[in-house]
Amino acid sequence: MTLSGRRVLATGAKWLAEKGRGAQRRALPNMSAWRIPMLVPTLEGRTSEYLLECVETNFVSSIGPFVARFEDGLASLLGAPDALACASGTAALHLALVATGVGPGDEVMVSDLTFIASANAALYCGASVTLVDSEPATWNLDPELVIGELERRHRGNLPQPSAIVAVHLLGHPPDLANLLEAARAHGVPVIEDAAEALGAAWVQGPLDGVAAGAAGSLGCFSFNGNKLLTTGGGGALVAADRAVLDRARHLSTQARLSGIGSEHDEIGFNYRMSNLAAAVGLAQLERIETFLMKKRGIAARYDEALAGLDRVSLPPSAPWARRSAWLYTVLLDGRETRDRVLAALYNNGIESRPLWPPLHRQVPYKDAVRIGGAVADNLSDRALSLPSSVTLSPAEQDEVITVVRNAVSSR
Ligand SMILES: *Cc1c(COP(=O)(O)O)cnc(C)c1O
């Protein structure tokens, strides 16, 4: 029996009605209706102290010391010259494209398999989107497809895209070394959507030691509530070229000129991060090594427990990359098994989700030009994300593992 998405949701809703509300819910500090939620933040550390400092000093808006401290901390974590804190990851992506010069009529290549924000930013600029299929090894955009296309256009004297947005899906870096070289040769800037990959890095080859987000022309991060580091809502941008980041900074504050006159020299955005959000971000940043250690520990434990199970394949972990392990996602042997495991988890009060449909299956992108085949479709039909919160206890993880094991072997 194949469960439709609606049916699975109905199963989840039934569980919520019966058990999720009431006593269980009140007992949970994370306020989630799920007994074991998929991704919840932890605000351990100095969060309250820093927030109180904002209140007491009256610095709550985008002017205030925490914004600069958070930006400095991020830049040094990433080995980048500077960082720009933004209102969201989506704002960071939009600024990155505008600062790159992407405008109406331009073309941006984006991974087909990603969260929709990666591509929406191009449409905000009036550009069109060309979707690139995944490669099976990392689930990220296939570098060979992109390189082949750049070369084909070069030979045919056809226009090149104005930018390539390379996503680090689920915290695993794409195989970028050759792609960066080809893109540079053809004059195409590469923007990394590292929203899910703070703390990930390349550990071999030409990019050895480079942090995710710091290899291309610009790198974007998200600090939404479910990301590795949260500011409630927020994002950041880093750039190889300081002048490009300065321009993004200018655009993020309505392109307002310095000085006391309220003068603006172009059309900007209100995309700055508030001091309140940055205070939370700084407290989170002080815990980042612990968060990463916990995430990688959770991933290693799932890997060990699920390896060798019939019908289950583990998520990518290339030898040349160190994943952030933001969200642990397995592949089942097909949609039917995936939906069966999902329903079993729901029935046990355990939150899990399928991966997004590829963008070409989302309404705004159904007519987009595509490069490649059906790898993204296949991954999306089989993938299931499992609870991966930093606060997930070994006992809770064992429970998830037991439910997954029983569900895949039941027939
Ligand atoms: C979360 C996310 C974004 C958007 O970040 P927001 O802070 O939610 O705007 C963009 N791209 C990817 C891949 C993401 O996971």
Short mmCIF file of C-alpha atoms and ligand atoms in Angstrom, two decimals:
data_model
loop_
_atom_site.label_atom_id
_atom_site.label_comp_id
_atom_site.label_asym_id
_atom_site.label_seq_id
_atom_site.Cartn_x
_atom_site.Cartn_y
_atom_site.Cartn_z
CA MET A 1 0.00 0.00 0.00
CA THR A 2 1.35 3.39 -0.97
CA LEU A 3 0.47 6.17 1.38
CA SER A 4 -0.20 9.46 -0.29
CA GLY A 5 1.24 12.58 1.36
CA ARG A 6 -2.26 13.47 2.47
CA ARG A 7 -2.77 10.10 4.07
CA VAL A 8 0.52 10.39 5.94
CA LEU A 9 -0.44 13.84 7.17
CA ALA A 10 -3.82 12.51 8.28
CA THR A 11 -2.02 9.80 10.24
CA GLY A 12 0.13 12.47 11.85
CA ALA A 13 -2.88 14.62 12.62
CA LYS A 14 -4.61 11.68 14.26
CA TRP A 15 -1.57 11.06 16.43
CA LEU A 16 -1.52 14.72 17.41
CA ALA A 17 -5.21 14.65 18.32
CA GLU A 18 -4.81 11.56 20.45
CA LYS A 19 -1.48 12.04 22.14
CA GLY A 20 0.37 15.10 20.94
CA ARG A 21 -1.63 17.76 22.72
CA GLY A 22 -2.21 18.09 26.43
CA ALA A 23 0.10 16.64 29.01
CA GLN A 24 2.85 15.49 26.61
CA ARG A 25 3.04 18.87 25.00
CA ARG A 26 3.18 20.81 28.26
CA ALA A 27 5.92 18.53 29.50
CA LEU A 28 8.20 19.32 26.58
CA PRO A 29 10.56 22.25 26.96
CA ASN A 30 10.82 22.70 23.18
CA MET A 31 7.03 23.21 22.85
CA SER A 32 6.93 20.82 19.94
CA ALA A 33 3.88 18.62 19.62
CA TRP A 34 6.17 15.76 18.65
CA ARG A 35 7.53 13.46 21.29
CA ILE A 36 10.76 13.41 19.27
CA PRO A 37 10.84 16.44 16.95
CA MET A 38 13.00 16.52 13.82
CA LEU A 39 14.98 19.72 14.38
CA VAL A 40 14.59 22.03 17.35
CA PRO A 41 17.03 24.71 18.45
CA THR A 42 18.87 24.83 21.74
CA LEU A 43 19.50 28.23 23.28
CA GLU A 44 22.03 27.00 25.81
CA GLY A 45 24.94 29.29 26.68
CA ARG A 46 24.86 33.04 27.19
CA THR A 47 21.70 33.83 25.17
CA SER A 48 19.67 35.32 28.06
CA GLU A 49 22.64 37.30 29.33
CA TYR A 50 23.29 38.87 25.92
CA LEU A 51 19.61 39.59 25.33
CA LEU A 52 19.37 41.29 28.71
CA GLU A 53 22.35 43.41 27.72
CA CYS A 54 20.44 44.56 24.60
CA VAL A 55 17.45 45.51 26.74
CA GLU A 56 19.51 47.31 29.34
CA THR A 57 21.59 49.25 26.79
CA ASN A 58 18.55 49.98 24.59
CA PHE A 59 20.34 48.63 21.50
CA VAL A 60 17.68 46.47 19.91
CA SER A 61 17.74 47.51 16.26
CA SER A 62 20.42 47.02 13.61
CA ILE A 63 22.75 49.46 15.32
CA GLY A 64 24.48 47.86 18.26
CA PRO A 65 27.62 46.02 19.26
CA PHE A 66 26.34 42.46 18.87
CA VAL A 67 25.92 42.77 15.10
CA ALA A 68 29.61 43.56 14.62
CA ARG A 69 30.71 40.96 17.19
CA PHE A 70 28.60 38.30 15.49
CA GLU A 71 29.95 39.27 12.05
CA ASP A 72 33.55 39.17 13.28
CA GLY A 73 32.99 35.77 14.87
CA LEU A 74 31.45 34.36 11.71
CA ALA A 75 34.19 35.75 9.47
CA SER A 76 36.88 34.20 11.61
CA LEU A 77 35.06 30.85 11.78
CA LEU A 78 34.86 30.82 7.97
CA GLY A 79 38.30 32.24 7.29
CA ALA A 80 36.62 35.05 5.34
CA PRO A 81 37.82 38.66 5.30
CA ASP A 82 34.47 39.94 6.57
CA ALA A 83 30.83 38.92 7.02
CA LEU A 84 27.50 40.69 6.64
CA ALA A 85 24.66 39.69 8.98
CA CYS A 86 21.25 39.78 7.26
CA ALA A 87 17.59 39.48 8.12
CA SER A 88 17.37 35.97 6.62
CA GLY A 89 19.20 33.48 4.46
CA THR A 90 16.87 34.40 1.62
CA ALA A 91 17.85 38.07 2.03
CA ALA A 92 21.52 37.03 1.93
CA LEU A 93 20.95 35.15 -1.35
CA HIS A 94 19.08 38.07 -2.86
CA LEU A 95 21.83 40.51 -1.85
CA ALA A 96 24.49 38.14 -3.20
CA LEU A 97 22.85 38.08 -6.63
CA VAL A 98 22.23 41.84 -6.74
CA ALA A 99 25.81 42.57 -5.60
CA THR A 100 27.01 40.20 -8.35
CA GLY A 101 25.14 42.33 -10.85
CA VAL A 102 22.35 39.86 -11.69
CA GLY A 103 19.37 41.71 -13.12
CA PRO A 104 16.32 41.44 -15.36
CA GLY A 105 16.76 39.12 -18.32
CA ASP A 106 19.81 37.38 -16.84
CA GLU A 107 20.07 33.65 -16.30
CA VAL A 108 21.05 31.91 -13.04
CA MET A 109 21.87 28.21 -12.79
CA VAL A 110 20.59 26.60 -9.58
CA SER A 111 20.46 23.08 -8.17
CA ASP A 112 17.13 21.45 -8.98
CA LEU A 113 17.05 19.63 -5.64
CA THR A 114 16.98 22.33 -2.98
CA PHE A 115 14.80 24.45 -0.75
CA ILE A 116 12.86 26.87 -2.96
CA ALA A 117 14.58 29.98 -1.54
CA SER A 118 17.80 29.09 -3.42
CA ALA A 119 16.03 29.82 -6.72
CA ASN A 120 13.51 32.45 -5.64
CA ALA A 121 16.31 34.96 -5.11
CA ALA A 122 17.07 34.83 -8.85
CA LEU A 123 13.43 35.52 -9.69
CA TYR A 124 13.42 38.50 -7.28
CA CYS A 125 16.15 39.96 -9.53
CA GLY A 126 14.03 39.44 -12.63
CA ALA A 127 16.39 36.72 -13.82
CA SER A 128 15.38 33.32 -15.15
CA VAL A 129 16.42 30.06 -13.56
CA THR A 130 18.04 27.04 -15.21
CA LEU A 131 17.79 23.95 -13.02
CA VAL A 132 20.73 21.55 -12.79
CA ASP A 133 20.19 17.91 -11.87
CA SER A 134 21.93 16.29 -8.89
CA GLU A 135 24.82 13.86 -8.92
CA PRO A 136 24.26 10.68 -6.89
CA ALA A 137 27.47 10.98 -4.84
CA THR A 138 26.58 14.18 -2.95
CA TRP A 139 23.00 14.90 -4.11
CA ASN A 140 24.27 18.39 -5.03
CA LEU A 141 24.31 19.92 -8.50
CA ASP A 142 26.31 17.75 -10.89
CA PRO A 143 29.54 19.62 -11.65
CA GLU A 144 30.10 17.69 -14.89
CA LEU A 145 26.72 18.81 -16.21
CA VAL A 146 27.51 22.46 -15.44
CA ILE A 147 31.03 22.29 -16.87
CA GLY A 148 29.76 20.55 -20.00
CA GLU A 149 27.11 23.21 -20.49
CA LEU A 150 29.57 26.11 -19.99
CA GLU A 151 31.91 24.55 -22.55
CA ARG A 152 29.12 23.85 -25.02
CA ARG A 153 28.01 27.47 -24.84
CA HIS A 154 31.58 28.69 -25.15
CA ARG A 155 32.09 26.62 -28.32
CA GLY A 156 28.77 27.80 -29.74
CA ASN A 157 29.46 31.41 -28.80
CA LEU A 158 26.26 31.40 -26.72
CA PRO A 159 25.66 33.62 -23.68
CA GLN A 160 26.85 32.21 -20.35
CA PRO A 161 24.72 32.39 -17.18
CA SER A 162 25.21 35.45 -14.97
CA ALA A 163 25.73 33.30 -11.89
CA ILE A 164 25.68 29.73 -10.62
CA VAL A 165 24.09 29.03 -7.23
CA ALA A 166 25.67 25.89 -5.77
CA VAL A 167 23.76 24.52 -2.79
CA HIS A 168 25.37 22.51 0.02
CA LEU A 169 22.44 20.17 0.45
CA LEU A 170 21.77 19.01 4.03
CA GLY A 171 25.21 20.24 5.06
CA HIS A 172 27.30 18.28 2.53
CA PRO A 173 29.57 20.38 0.28
CA PRO A 174 29.26 20.01 -3.50
CA ASP A 175 32.27 18.83 -5.49
CA LEU A 176 33.24 22.37 -6.49
CA ALA A 177 36.96 22.38 -7.31
CA ASN A 178 36.68 21.72 -11.07
CA LEU A 179 33.45 23.64 -11.40
CA LEU A 180 35.02 26.75 -9.83
CA GLU A 181 37.92 26.55 -12.25
CA ALA A 182 35.64 26.20 -15.28
CA ALA A 183 33.31 28.96 -14.07
CA ARG A 184 36.30 31.28 -13.57
CA ALA A 185 37.56 30.48 -17.06
CA HIS A 186 34.18 31.45 -18.52
CA GLY A 187 33.73 34.49 -16.28
CA VAL A 188 30.75 33.12 -14.33
CA PRO A 189 30.57 33.90 -10.58
CA VAL A 190 29.69 31.00 -8.27
CA ILE A 191 27.51 31.77 -5.26
CA GLU A 192 27.37 29.12 -2.56
CA ASP A 193 24.07 28.56 -0.82
CA ALA A 194 25.61 27.22 2.38
CA ALA A 195 22.42 27.85 4.38
CA GLU A 196 22.55 24.26 5.66
CA ALA A 197 26.31 23.91 5.82
CA LEU A 198 27.72 26.21 8.47
CA GLY A 199 30.76 24.36 9.82
CA ALA A 200 31.18 22.05 6.82
CA ALA A 201 34.42 22.12 4.83
CA TRP A 202 36.47 20.54 2.08
CA VAL A 203 39.27 18.41 3.46
CA GLN A 204 41.13 17.22 0.34
CA GLY A 205 42.20 18.48 -3.06
CA PRO A 206 42.53 22.08 -4.22
CA LEU A 207 39.88 23.24 -1.70
CA ASP A 208 41.46 21.42 1.25
CA GLY A 209 40.81 23.42 4.42
CA VAL A 210 38.28 25.81 2.88
CA ALA A 211 35.04 26.33 4.81
CA ALA A 212 31.72 25.73 3.09
CA GLY A 213 30.59 29.12 1.79
CA ALA A 214 34.11 30.51 1.47
CA ALA A 215 35.15 28.94 -1.85
CA GLY A 216 33.05 30.84 -4.37
CA SER A 217 32.61 34.55 -5.07
CA LEU A 218 30.00 34.79 -2.31
CA GLY A 219 28.62 32.44 0.33
CA CYS A 220 25.20 32.61 1.99
CA PHE A 221 24.07 31.23 5.35
CA SER A 222 20.75 30.92 7.16
CA PHE A 223 20.09 31.17 10.89
CA ASN A 224 16.46 30.17 10.75
CA GLY A 225 15.03 28.31 13.75
CA ASN A 226 15.81 24.86 12.36
CA LYS A 227 19.35 25.53 11.17
CA LEU A 228 22.53 24.51 13.00
CA LEU A 229 22.89 27.99 14.45
CA THR A 230 19.79 30.11 14.95
CA THR A 231 19.16 33.79 15.55
CA GLY A 232 15.40 33.23 15.55
CA GLY A 233 15.50 34.31 11.93
CA GLY A 234 18.56 35.58 10.13
CA GLY A 235 21.28 34.97 7.62
CA ALA A 236 24.73 36.07 6.57
CA LEU A 237 26.86 36.72 3.55
CA VAL A 238 30.59 36.39 3.00
CA ALA A 239 32.50 37.44 -0.11
CA ALA A 240 35.94 36.81 -1.53
CA ASP A 241 36.09 40.43 -2.67
CA ARG A 242 35.70 42.97 0.12
CA ALA A 243 34.30 45.58 -2.28
CA VAL A 244 31.45 43.23 -3.23
CA LEU A 245 30.59 42.70 0.43
CA ASP A 246 30.71 46.45 1.05
CA ARG A 247 28.26 46.94 -1.78
CA ALA A 248 25.97 44.25 -0.31
CA ARG A 249 26.21 46.01 3.07
CA HIS A 250 25.25 49.30 1.46
CA LEU A 251 22.27 47.67 -0.30
CA SER A 252 21.17 45.99 2.93
CA THR A 253 20.56 49.34 4.64
CA GLN A 254 18.36 50.94 1.95
CA ALA A 255 21.51 52.19 0.16
CA ARG A 256 21.61 55.02 2.65
CA LEU A 257 24.69 57.22 2.45
CA SER A 258 26.64 57.80 5.65
CA GLY A 259 26.28 61.12 7.41
CA ILE A 260 23.28 62.74 9.02
CA GLY A 261 21.42 63.52 5.81
CA SER A 262 18.88 60.88 4.82
CA GLU A 263 20.22 60.43 1.33
CA HIS A 264 20.20 57.29 -0.78
CA ASP A 265 22.12 56.71 -3.98
CA GLU A 266 20.19 53.70 -5.31
CA ILE A 267 17.35 51.33 -4.49
CA GLY A 268 18.35 49.16 -1.56
CA PHE A 269 16.62 46.82 0.86
CA ASN A 270 15.90 46.62 4.57
CA TYR A 271 17.89 43.42 5.05
CA ARG A 272 20.04 44.06 8.12
CA MET A 273 20.06 41.81 11.16
CA SER A 274 18.91 43.35 14.46
CA ASN A 275 21.14 43.62 17.49
CA LEU A 276 18.66 41.35 19.35
CA ALA A 277 19.05 38.61 16.76
CA ALA A 278 22.83 39.04 16.66
CA ALA A 279 22.97 38.73 20.47
CA VAL A 280 21.34 35.30 20.13
CA GLY A 281 23.67 34.52 17.22
CA LEU A 282 26.80 35.34 19.18
CA ALA A 283 25.73 33.12 22.08
CA GLN A 284 25.05 30.34 19.54
CA LEU A 285 28.37 30.90 17.80
CA GLU A 286 30.16 30.37 21.11
CA ARG A 287 28.60 26.88 21.17
CA ILE A 288 29.19 25.99 17.53
CA GLU A 289 31.92 23.41 18.08
CA THR A 290 29.67 21.55 20.53
CA PHE A 291 26.72 21.74 18.13
CA LEU A 292 28.83 20.35 15.27
CA MET A 293 30.26 17.61 17.45
CA LYS A 294 26.76 16.57 18.52
CA LYS A 295 25.39 16.66 14.96
CA ARG A 296 28.30 14.61 13.62
CA GLY A 297 27.94 12.20 16.53
CA ILE A 298 24.25 11.73 15.73
CA ALA A 299 25.05 11.14 12.04
CA ALA A 300 27.80 8.65 12.87
CA ARG A 301 25.44 6.76 15.19
CA TYR A 302 22.70 6.60 12.54
CA ASP A 303 25.29 5.52 9.94
CA GLU A 304 26.44 2.69 12.14
CA ALA A 305 22.96 1.51 13.09
CA LEU A 306 21.45 1.70 9.60
CA ALA A 307 24.42 0.54 7.49
CA GLY A 308 23.78 -2.77 5.81
CA LEU A 309 20.01 -2.64 6.35
CA ASP A 310 18.10 -3.89 3.34
CA ARG A 311 16.28 -1.08 1.51
CA VAL A 312 18.25 1.67 3.29
CA SER A 313 21.15 3.71 1.89
CA LEU A 314 23.11 6.17 3.98
CA PRO A 315 23.44 9.87 3.17
CA PRO A 316 26.51 11.21 1.35
CA SER A 317 29.76 11.51 3.26
CA ALA A 318 32.52 11.96 0.68
CA PRO A 319 36.11 11.41 1.84
CA TRP A 320 37.02 14.87 0.52
CA ALA A 321 34.37 16.65 2.59
CA ARG A 322 33.51 17.16 6.22
CA ARG A 323 29.73 17.48 6.43
CA SER A 324 27.99 19.66 8.99
CA ALA A 325 25.51 16.79 9.39
CA TRP A 326 22.79 19.40 9.85
CA LEU A 327 19.90 17.05 8.98
CA TYR A 328 20.35 13.29 8.70
CA THR A 329 18.52 11.99 5.64
CA VAL A 330 18.43 8.39 4.44
CA LEU A 331 17.36 6.92 1.12
CA LEU A 332 14.85 4.10 1.07
CA ASP A 333 14.49 1.73 -1.90
CA GLY A 334 11.40 3.51 -3.18
CA ARG A 335 8.49 5.74 -2.39
CA GLU A 336 6.42 2.95 -0.89
CA THR A 337 9.03 1.99 1.71
CA ARG A 338 9.72 5.65 2.41
CA ASP A 339 6.06 6.35 3.10
CA ARG A 340 5.75 3.24 5.25
CA VAL A 341 8.71 4.31 7.42
CA LEU A 342 7.37 7.86 7.61
CA ALA A 343 3.96 6.60 8.80
CA ALA A 344 5.56 4.32 11.38
CA LEU A 345 7.57 7.21 12.78
CA TYR A 346 4.49 9.45 12.87
CA ASN A 347 2.55 6.78 14.71
CA ASN A 348 5.26 6.73 17.34
CA GLY A 349 5.23 10.50 17.82
CA ILE A 350 8.50 10.89 15.93
CA GLU A 351 8.72 13.72 13.44
CA SER A 352 10.33 13.02 10.08
CA ARG A 353 9.92 14.48 6.61
CA PRO A 354 10.41 13.64 2.97
CA LEU A 355 12.89 15.84 1.15
CA TRP A 356 11.55 18.72 -0.97
CA PRO A 357 10.28 17.88 -4.43
CA PRO A 358 12.83 19.06 -7.02
CA LEU A 359 12.11 22.63 -8.09
CA HIS A 360 10.84 21.53 -11.51
CA ARG A 361 7.94 19.89 -9.65
CA GLN A 362 7.10 23.12 -7.78
CA VAL A 363 4.54 25.45 -9.38
CA PRO A 364 6.80 28.52 -9.89
CA TYR A 365 9.48 26.45 -11.66
CA LYS A 366 7.43 23.93 -13.63
CA ASP A 367 8.46 25.52 -16.94
CA ALA A 368 12.09 26.23 -16.05
CA VAL A 369 14.85 25.08 -18.39
CA ARG A 370 16.55 21.95 -17.04
CA ILE A 371 19.98 20.42 -17.49
CA GLY A 372 20.39 16.71 -16.83
CA GLY A 373 18.18 13.77 -16.04
CA ALA A 374 16.11 12.39 -13.21
CA VAL A 375 18.61 11.95 -10.36
CA ALA A 376 16.95 14.69 -8.29
CA ASP A 377 13.52 13.13 -8.86
CA ASN A 378 14.76 9.76 -7.76
CA LEU A 379 16.45 11.11 -4.61
CA SER A 380 13.44 13.19 -3.68
CA ASP A 381 11.08 10.21 -4.00
CA ARG A 382 13.20 8.04 -1.72
CA ALA A 383 14.63 10.40 0.89
CA LEU A 384 13.49 10.67 4.48
CA SER A 385 14.94 13.03 7.09
CA LEU A 386 15.22 11.75 10.66
CA PRO A 387 15.35 13.60 13.99
CA SER A 388 18.70 15.39 14.16
CA SER A 389 18.41 18.03 16.89
CA VAL A 390 21.55 18.80 18.85
CA THR A 391 19.48 17.89 21.93
CA LEU A 392 18.49 14.43 20.62
CA SER A 393 19.42 11.95 23.39
CA PRO A 394 20.96 8.53 22.67
CA ALA A 395 17.82 6.88 24.07
CA GLU A 396 15.60 8.90 21.72
CA GLN A 397 17.85 8.11 18.80
CA ASP A 398 17.71 4.40 19.64
CA GLU A 399 13.94 4.64 19.53
CA VAL A 400 14.03 6.25 16.07
CA ILE A 401 16.44 3.56 14.87
CA THR A 402 14.22 0.76 16.19
CA VAL A 403 11.12 2.17 14.48
CA VAL A 404 13.01 2.59 11.18
CA ARG A 405 14.44 -0.94 11.38
CA ASN A 406 11.08 -2.54 12.10
CA ALA A 407 9.31 -0.52 9.43
CA VAL A 408 11.76 -1.32 6.63
CA SER A 409 11.68 -5.04 7.35
CA SER A 410 7.91 -5.31 7.77
CA ARG A 411 5.97 -6.27 4.69
C1 LIG B 1 17.01 27.66 4.98
C2 LIG B 1 17.48 27.75 3.60
C3 LIG B 1 17.46 28.96 2.88
C4 LIG B 1 16.75 30.20 3.33
O1 LIG B 1 17.08 30.68 4.56
P1 LIG B 1 16.02 31.56 5.40
O2 LIG B 1 16.84 32.04 6.53
O3 LIG B 1 14.93 30.61 5.82
O4 LIG B 1 15.52 32.65 4.53
C5 LIG B 1 18.03 28.98 1.62
N1 LIG B 1 18.57 27.88 1.07
C6 LIG B 1 18.59 26.70 1.72
C7 LIG B 1 19.24 25.55 1.04
C8 LIG B 1 18.03 26.59 2.98
O5 LIG B 1 18.03 25.41 3.60
#
